[in-house]
Tab-separated table of N, CA and C in Angstrom:
chain	number	residue	atom	x	y	z
D	1	UNK	N	0.811	-1.193	0.000
D	1	UNK	CA	0.000	0.000	0.000
D	1	UNK	C	0.854	1.258	0.000
D	2	UNK	N	1.971	1.218	0.741
D	2	UNK	CA	2.787	2.430	0.821
D	2	UNK	C	3.354	2.794	-0.549
D	3	UNK	N	3.702	1.805	-1.359
D	3	UNK	CA	4.196	2.105	-2.705
D	3	UNK	C	3.096	2.700	-3.576
D	4	UNK	N	1.873	2.256	-3.388
D	4	UNK	CA	0.738	2.820	-4.114
D	4	UNK	C	0.541	4.285	-3.719
D	5	UNK	N	0.716	4.572	-2.432
D	5	UNK	CA	0.596	5.959	-1.958
D	5	UNK	C	1.729	6.811	-2.527
D	6	UNK	N	2.967	6.349	-2.386
D	6	UNK	CA	4.121	7.127	-2.844
D	6	UNK	C	4.144	7.289	-4.364
D	7	UNK	N	3.788	6.233	-5.086
D	7	UNK	CA	3.868	6.267	-6.542
D	7	UNK	C	2.597	6.687	-7.235
D	8	UNK	N	1.539	6.942	-6.487
D	8	UNK	CA	0.282	7.295	-7.119
D	8	UNK	C	-0.459	8.401	-6.411
D	9	UNK	N	-1.018	8.087	-5.257
D	9	UNK	CA	-1.894	9.023	-4.557
D	9	UNK	C	-1.178	10.342	-4.248
D	10	UNK	N	0.090	10.286	-3.790
D	10	UNK	CA	0.827	11.519	-3.502
D	10	UNK	C	1.088	12.337	-4.760
D	11	UNK	N	1.060	11.689	-5.915
D	11	UNK	CA	1.331	12.369	-7.182
D	11	UNK	C	0.057	12.845	-7.864
D	12	UNK	N	-1.069	12.680	-7.176
D	12	UNK	CA	-2.326	13.183	-7.717
D	12	UNK	C	-3.169	12.146	-8.433
D	13	UNK	N	-2.748	10.894	-8.431
D	13	UNK	CA	-3.523	9.822	-9.050
D	13	UNK	C	-4.413	9.168	-8.000
D	14	UNK	N	-5.262	8.245	-8.442
D	14	UNK	CA	-6.101	7.511	-7.499
D	14	UNK	C	-5.411	6.203	-7.129
D	15	UNK	N	-5.814	5.645	-6.014
D	15	UNK	CA	-5.252	4.372	-5.574
D	15	UNK	C	-5.544	3.288	-6.612
D	16	UNK	N	-4.640	2.342	-6.751
D	16	UNK	CA	-4.790	1.273	-7.741
D	16	UNK	C	-6.125	0.565	-7.604
D	17	UNK	N	-6.576	0.331	-6.381
D	17	UNK	CA	-7.839	-0.388	-6.174
D	17	UNK	C	-9.045	0.411	-6.650
D	18	UNK	N	-8.870	1.698	-6.949
D	18	UNK	CA	-9.972	2.536	-7.425
D	18	UNK	C	-9.894	2.836	-8.915
D	19	UNK	N	-8.905	2.280	-9.592
D	19	UNK	CA	-8.762	2.520	-11.028
D	19	UNK	C	-9.763	1.674	-11.800
D	20	UNK	N	-10.321	2.249	-12.834
D	20	UNK	CA	-11.248	1.516	-13.688
D	20	UNK	C	-10.486	0.766	-14.766
D	21	UNK	N	-11.222	0.330	-15.771
D	21	UNK	CA	-10.608	-0.378	-16.882
D	21	UNK	C	-9.689	0.533	-17.673
D	22	UNK	N	-8.718	-0.043	-18.325
D	22	UNK	CA	-7.742	0.728	-19.094
D	22	UNK	C	-8.278	1.025	-20.486
D	23	UNK	N	-8.150	2.273	-20.908
D	23	UNK	CA	-8.540	2.658	-22.261
D	23	UNK	C	-7.346	3.328	-22.931
D	24	UNK	N	-7.431	3.492	-24.237
D	24	UNK	CA	-6.344	4.136	-24.972
D	24	UNK	C	-6.610	5.622	-25.188
D	25	UNK	N	-7.702	6.118	-24.643
D	25	UNK	CA	-8.056	7.520	-24.809
D	25	UNK	C	-7.722	8.305	-23.556
D	26	UNK	N	-7.115	9.476	-23.716
D	26	UNK	CA	-6.816	10.348	-22.590
D	26	UNK	C	-5.683	9.836	-21.734
D	27	UNK	N	-5.433	10.525	-20.625
D	27	UNK	CA	-4.355	10.106	-19.721
D	27	UNK	C	-4.610	8.711	-19.175
D	28	UNK	N	-3.538	7.983	-18.946
D	28	UNK	CA	-3.667	6.602	-18.477
D	28	UNK	C	-4.109	6.516	-17.028
D	29	UNK	N	-3.801	7.554	-16.238
D	29	UNK	CA	-4.128	7.497	-14.809
D	29	UNK	C	-3.113	6.694	-14.021
D	30	UNK	N	-2.039	6.281	-14.648
D	30	UNK	CA	-0.986	5.521	-13.974
D	30	UNK	C	0.224	6.418	-13.797
D	31	UNK	N	0.892	6.283	-12.693
D	31	UNK	CA	2.107	7.047	-12.446
D	31	UNK	C	3.194	6.079	-11.992
D	32	UNK	N	4.387	6.584	-11.891
D	32	UNK	CA	5.522	5.742	-11.520
D	32	UNK	C	6.352	6.431	-10.446
D	33	UNK	N	7.026	5.629	-9.662
D	33	UNK	CA	7.936	6.136	-8.645
D	33	UNK	C	9.279	5.451	-8.837
D	34	UNK	N	10.313	6.235	-8.974
D	34	UNK	CA	11.671	5.710	-9.063
D	34	UNK	C	12.440	6.241	-7.858
D	35	UNK	N	13.176	5.345	-7.212
D	35	UNK	CA	13.852	5.736	-5.987
D	35	UNK	C	15.219	5.052	-5.927
D	36	UNK	N	16.222	5.792	-5.517
D	36	UNK	CA	17.553	5.230	-5.287
D	36	UNK	C	17.839	5.350	-3.791
D	37	UNK	N	18.260	4.249	-3.198
D	37	UNK	CA	18.528	4.238	-1.761
D	37	UNK	C	19.966	3.802	-1.533
D	38	UNK	N	20.705	4.581	-0.777
D	38	UNK	CA	22.073	4.239	-0.415
D	38	UNK	C	22.021	3.422	0.873
D	39	UNK	N	22.145	2.118	0.727
D	39	UNK	CA	22.038	1.209	1.874
D	39	UNK	C	23.027	1.587	2.964
D	40	UNK	N	24.214	2.000	2.566
D	40	UNK	CA	25.266	2.323	3.532
D	40	UNK	C	24.886	3.478	4.456
D	41	UNK	N	23.891	4.268	4.081
D	41	UNK	CA	23.424	5.351	4.954
D	41	UNK	C	22.583	4.805	6.114
D	42	UNK	N	22.150	3.556	6.001
D	42	UNK	CA	21.304	2.939	7.021
D	42	UNK	C	22.045	1.904	7.858
D	43	UNK	N	22.880	1.120	7.183
D	43	UNK	CA	23.640	0.079	7.888
D	43	UNK	C	24.797	-0.354	7.002
D	44	UNK	N	25.801	-1.006	7.573
D	44	UNK	CA	26.914	-1.481	6.742
D	44	UNK	C	26.423	-2.479	5.694
D	45	UNK	N	26.876	-2.295	4.467
D	45	UNK	CA	26.441	-3.164	3.367
D	45	UNK	C	26.799	-4.614	3.654
D	46	UNK	N	27.937	-4.863	4.269
D	46	UNK	CA	28.347	-6.247	4.565
D	46	UNK	C	27.414	-6.922	5.572
D	47	UNK	N	26.671	-6.154	6.352
D	47	UNK	CA	25.652	-6.710	7.257
D	47	UNK	C	24.315	-6.888	6.533
D	48	UNK	N	24.070	-6.028	5.580
D	48	UNK	CA	22.815	-6.039	4.825
D	48	UNK	C	22.723	-7.246	3.896
D	49	UNK	N	23.802	-7.535	3.190
D	49	UNK	CA	23.778	-8.593	2.168
D	49	UNK	C	23.379	-9.967	2.703
D	50	UNK	N	23.934	-10.435	3.818
D	50	UNK	CA	23.514	-11.760	4.309
D	50	UNK	C	22.030	-11.808	4.699
D	51	UNK	N	21.520	-10.696	5.225
D	51	UNK	CA	20.102	-10.670	5.603
D	51	UNK	C	19.217	-10.768	4.362
D	52	UNK	N	19.586	-10.055	3.296
D	52	UNK	CA	18.829	-10.114	2.048
D	52	UNK	C	18.942	-11.510	1.440
D	53	UNK	N	20.133	-12.097	1.477
D	53	UNK	CA	20.298	-13.467	0.962
D	53	UNK	C	19.375	-14.434	1.705
D	54	UNK	N	19.260	-14.271	3.020
D	54	UNK	CA	18.358	-15.114	3.800
D	54	UNK	C	16.901	-14.872	3.432
D	55	UNK	N	16.562	-13.627	3.180
D	55	UNK	CA	15.192	-13.293	2.767
D	55	UNK	C	14.864	-13.966	1.432
D	56	UNK	N	15.801	-13.925	0.501
D	56	UNK	CA	15.614	-14.569	-0.805
D	56	UNK	C	15.436	-16.074	-0.638
D	57	UNK	N	16.269	-16.698	0.201
D	57	UNK	CA	16.134	-18.145	0.441
D	57	UNK	C	14.770	-18.473	1.034
D	58	UNK	N	14.274	-17.635	1.945
D	58	UNK	CA	12.966	-17.865	2.561
D	58	UNK	C	11.856	-17.786	1.525
D	59	UNK	N	11.906	-16.791	0.653
D	59	UNK	CA	10.891	-16.664	-0.401
D	59	UNK	C	10.952	-17.876	-1.329
D	60	UNK	N	12.152	-18.268	-1.744
D	60	UNK	CA	12.291	-19.423	-2.640
D	60	UNK	C	11.826	-20.721	-1.985
D	61	UNK	N	11.905	-20.808	-0.665
D	61	UNK	CA	11.489	-22.017	0.053
D	61	UNK	C	9.996	-22.022	0.369
D	62	UNK	N	9.278	-20.980	-0.023
D	62	UNK	CA	7.843	-20.899	0.263
D	62	UNK	C	7.095	-22.064	-0.371
D	63	UNK	N	6.051	-22.506	0.317
D	63	UNK	CA	5.201	-23.565	-0.212
D	63	UNK	C	4.463	-23.022	-1.432
D	64	UNK	N	4.386	-23.823	-2.461
D	64	UNK	CA	3.718	-23.402	-3.692
D	64	UNK	C	2.318	-23.989	-3.776
D	65	UNK	N	1.527	-23.395	-4.628
D	65	UNK	CA	0.197	-23.918	-4.921
D	65	UNK	C	0.352	-25.159	-5.796
D	66	UNK	N	-0.618	-26.061	-5.807
D	66	UNK	CA	-0.539	-27.233	-6.673
D	66	UNK	C	-0.347	-26.808	-8.130
D	67	UNK	N	0.590	-27.438	-8.792
D	67	UNK	CA	0.864	-27.147	-10.195
D	67	UNK	C	1.848	-26.009	-10.407
D	68	UNK	N	2.275	-25.352	-9.330
D	68	UNK	CA	3.248	-24.261	-9.436
D	68	UNK	C	4.612	-24.809	-9.030
D	69	UNK	N	5.576	-24.652	-9.914
D	69	UNK	CA	6.893	-25.238	-9.694
D	69	UNK	C	7.681	-24.551	-8.585
D	70	UNK	N	7.686	-23.193	-8.586
D	70	UNK	CA	8.465	-22.469	-7.586
D	70	UNK	C	7.963	-21.033	-7.457
D	71	UNK	N	8.432	-20.375	-6.415
D	71	UNK	CA	8.096	-18.977	-6.178
D	71	UNK	C	9.252	-18.122	-6.687
D	72	UNK	N	8.922	-17.085	-7.458
D	72	UNK	CA	9.928	-16.187	-8.005
D	72	UNK	C	9.858	-14.836	-7.307
D	73	UNK	N	10.977	-14.173	-7.248
D	73	UNK	CA	11.041	-12.794	-6.773
D	73	UNK	C	10.648	-11.864	-7.913
D	74	UNK	N	10.199	-10.644	-7.613
D	74	UNK	CA	9.881	-9.699	-8.686
D	74	UNK	C	11.088	-9.491	-9.603
D	75	UNK	N	10.871	-9.636	-10.900
D	75	UNK	CA	11.929	-9.450	-11.892
D	75	UNK	C	12.801	-10.664	-12.129
D	76	UNK	N	12.652	-11.692	-11.306
D	76	UNK	CA	13.529	-12.865	-11.420
D	76	UNK	C	13.300	-13.637	-12.715
D	77	UNK	N	12.065	-13.788	-13.134
D	77	UNK	CA	11.774	-14.515	-14.369
D	77	UNK	C	12.435	-13.806	-15.542
D	78	UNK	N	12.311	-12.487	-15.585
D	78	UNK	CA	12.905	-11.724	-16.676
D	78	UNK	C	14.425	-11.814	-16.651
D	79	UNK	N	15.002	-11.795	-15.458
D	79	UNK	CA	16.454	-11.925	-15.315
D	79	UNK	C	16.931	-13.285	-15.827
D	80	UNK	N	16.214	-14.337	-15.474
D	80	UNK	CA	16.591	-15.678	-15.915
D	80	UNK	C	16.446	-15.814	-17.425
D	81	UNK	N	15.423	-15.203	-18.001
D	81	UNK	CA	15.262	-15.236	-19.463
D	81	UNK	C	16.410	-14.530	-20.156
D	82	UNK	N	16.839	-13.406	-19.575
D	82	UNK	CA	17.947	-12.644	-20.142
D	82	UNK	C	19.230	-13.462	-20.146
D	83	UNK	N	19.461	-14.173	-19.039
D	83	UNK	CA	20.673	-15.008	-18.956
D	83	UNK	C	20.632	-16.096	-19.989
Protein backbone atom coordinates (compact mmCIF):
# COMPACT_ATOMS: atom_id res chain seq x y z
CA UNK A 1 0.00 0.00 0.00
CA UNK A 2 2.79 2.43 0.82
CA UNK A 3 4.20 2.11 -2.70
CA UNK A 4 0.74 2.82 -4.11
CA UNK A 5 0.60 5.96 -1.96
CA UNK A 6 4.12 7.13 -2.84
CA UNK A 7 3.87 6.27 -6.54
CA UNK A 8 0.28 7.30 -7.12
CA UNK A 9 -1.89 9.02 -4.56
CA UNK A 10 0.83 11.52 -3.50
CA UNK A 11 1.33 12.37 -7.18
CA UNK A 12 -2.33 13.18 -7.72
CA UNK A 13 -3.52 9.82 -9.05
CA UNK A 14 -6.10 7.51 -7.50
CA UNK A 15 -5.25 4.37 -5.57
CA UNK A 16 -4.79 1.27 -7.74
CA UNK A 17 -7.84 -0.39 -6.17
CA UNK A 18 -9.97 2.54 -7.43
CA UNK A 19 -8.76 2.52 -11.03
CA UNK A 20 -11.25 1.52 -13.69
CA UNK A 21 -10.61 -0.38 -16.88
CA UNK A 22 -7.74 0.73 -19.09
CA UNK A 23 -8.54 2.66 -22.26
CA UNK A 24 -6.34 4.14 -24.97
CA UNK A 25 -8.06 7.52 -24.81
CA UNK A 26 -6.82 10.35 -22.59
CA UNK A 27 -4.36 10.11 -19.72
CA UNK A 28 -3.67 6.60 -18.48
CA UNK A 29 -4.13 7.50 -14.81
CA UNK A 30 -0.99 5.52 -13.97
CA UNK A 31 2.11 7.05 -12.45
CA UNK A 32 5.52 5.74 -11.52
CA UNK A 33 7.94 6.14 -8.65
CA UNK A 34 11.67 5.71 -9.06
CA UNK A 35 13.85 5.74 -5.99
CA UNK A 36 17.55 5.23 -5.29
CA UNK A 37 18.53 4.24 -1.76
CA UNK A 38 22.07 4.24 -0.41
CA UNK A 39 22.04 1.21 1.87
CA UNK A 40 25.27 2.32 3.53
CA UNK A 41 23.42 5.35 4.95
CA UNK A 42 21.30 2.94 7.02
CA UNK A 43 23.64 0.08 7.89
CA UNK A 44 26.91 -1.48 6.74
CA UNK A 45 26.44 -3.16 3.37
CA UNK A 46 28.35 -6.25 4.57
CA UNK A 47 25.65 -6.71 7.26
CA UNK A 48 22.81 -6.04 4.82
CA UNK A 49 23.78 -8.59 2.17
CA UNK A 50 23.51 -11.76 4.31
CA UNK A 51 20.10 -10.67 5.60
CA UNK A 52 18.83 -10.11 2.05
CA UNK A 53 20.30 -13.47 0.96
CA UNK A 54 18.36 -15.11 3.80
CA UNK A 55 15.19 -13.29 2.77
CA UNK A 56 15.61 -14.57 -0.81
CA UNK A 57 16.13 -18.15 0.44
CA UNK A 58 12.97 -17.87 2.56
CA UNK A 59 10.89 -16.66 -0.40
CA UNK A 60 12.29 -19.42 -2.64
CA UNK A 61 11.49 -22.02 0.05
CA UNK A 62 7.84 -20.90 0.26
CA UNK A 63 5.20 -23.57 -0.21
CA UNK A 64 3.72 -23.40 -3.69
CA UNK A 65 0.20 -23.92 -4.92
CA UNK A 66 -0.54 -27.23 -6.67
CA UNK A 67 0.86 -27.15 -10.20
CA UNK A 68 3.25 -24.26 -9.44
CA UNK A 69 6.89 -25.24 -9.69
CA UNK A 70 8.46 -22.47 -7.59
CA UNK A 71 8.10 -18.98 -6.18
CA UNK A 72 9.93 -16.19 -8.01
CA UNK A 73 11.04 -12.79 -6.77
CA UNK A 74 9.88 -9.70 -8.69
CA UNK A 75 11.93 -9.45 -11.89
CA UNK A 76 13.53 -12.87 -11.42
CA UNK A 77 11.77 -14.52 -14.37
CA UNK A 78 12.91 -11.72 -16.68
CA UNK A 79 16.45 -11.93 -15.31
CA UNK A 80 16.59 -15.68 -15.91
CA UNK A 81 15.26 -15.24 -19.46
CA UNK A 82 17.95 -12.64 -20.14
CA UNK A 83 20.67 -15.01 -18.96
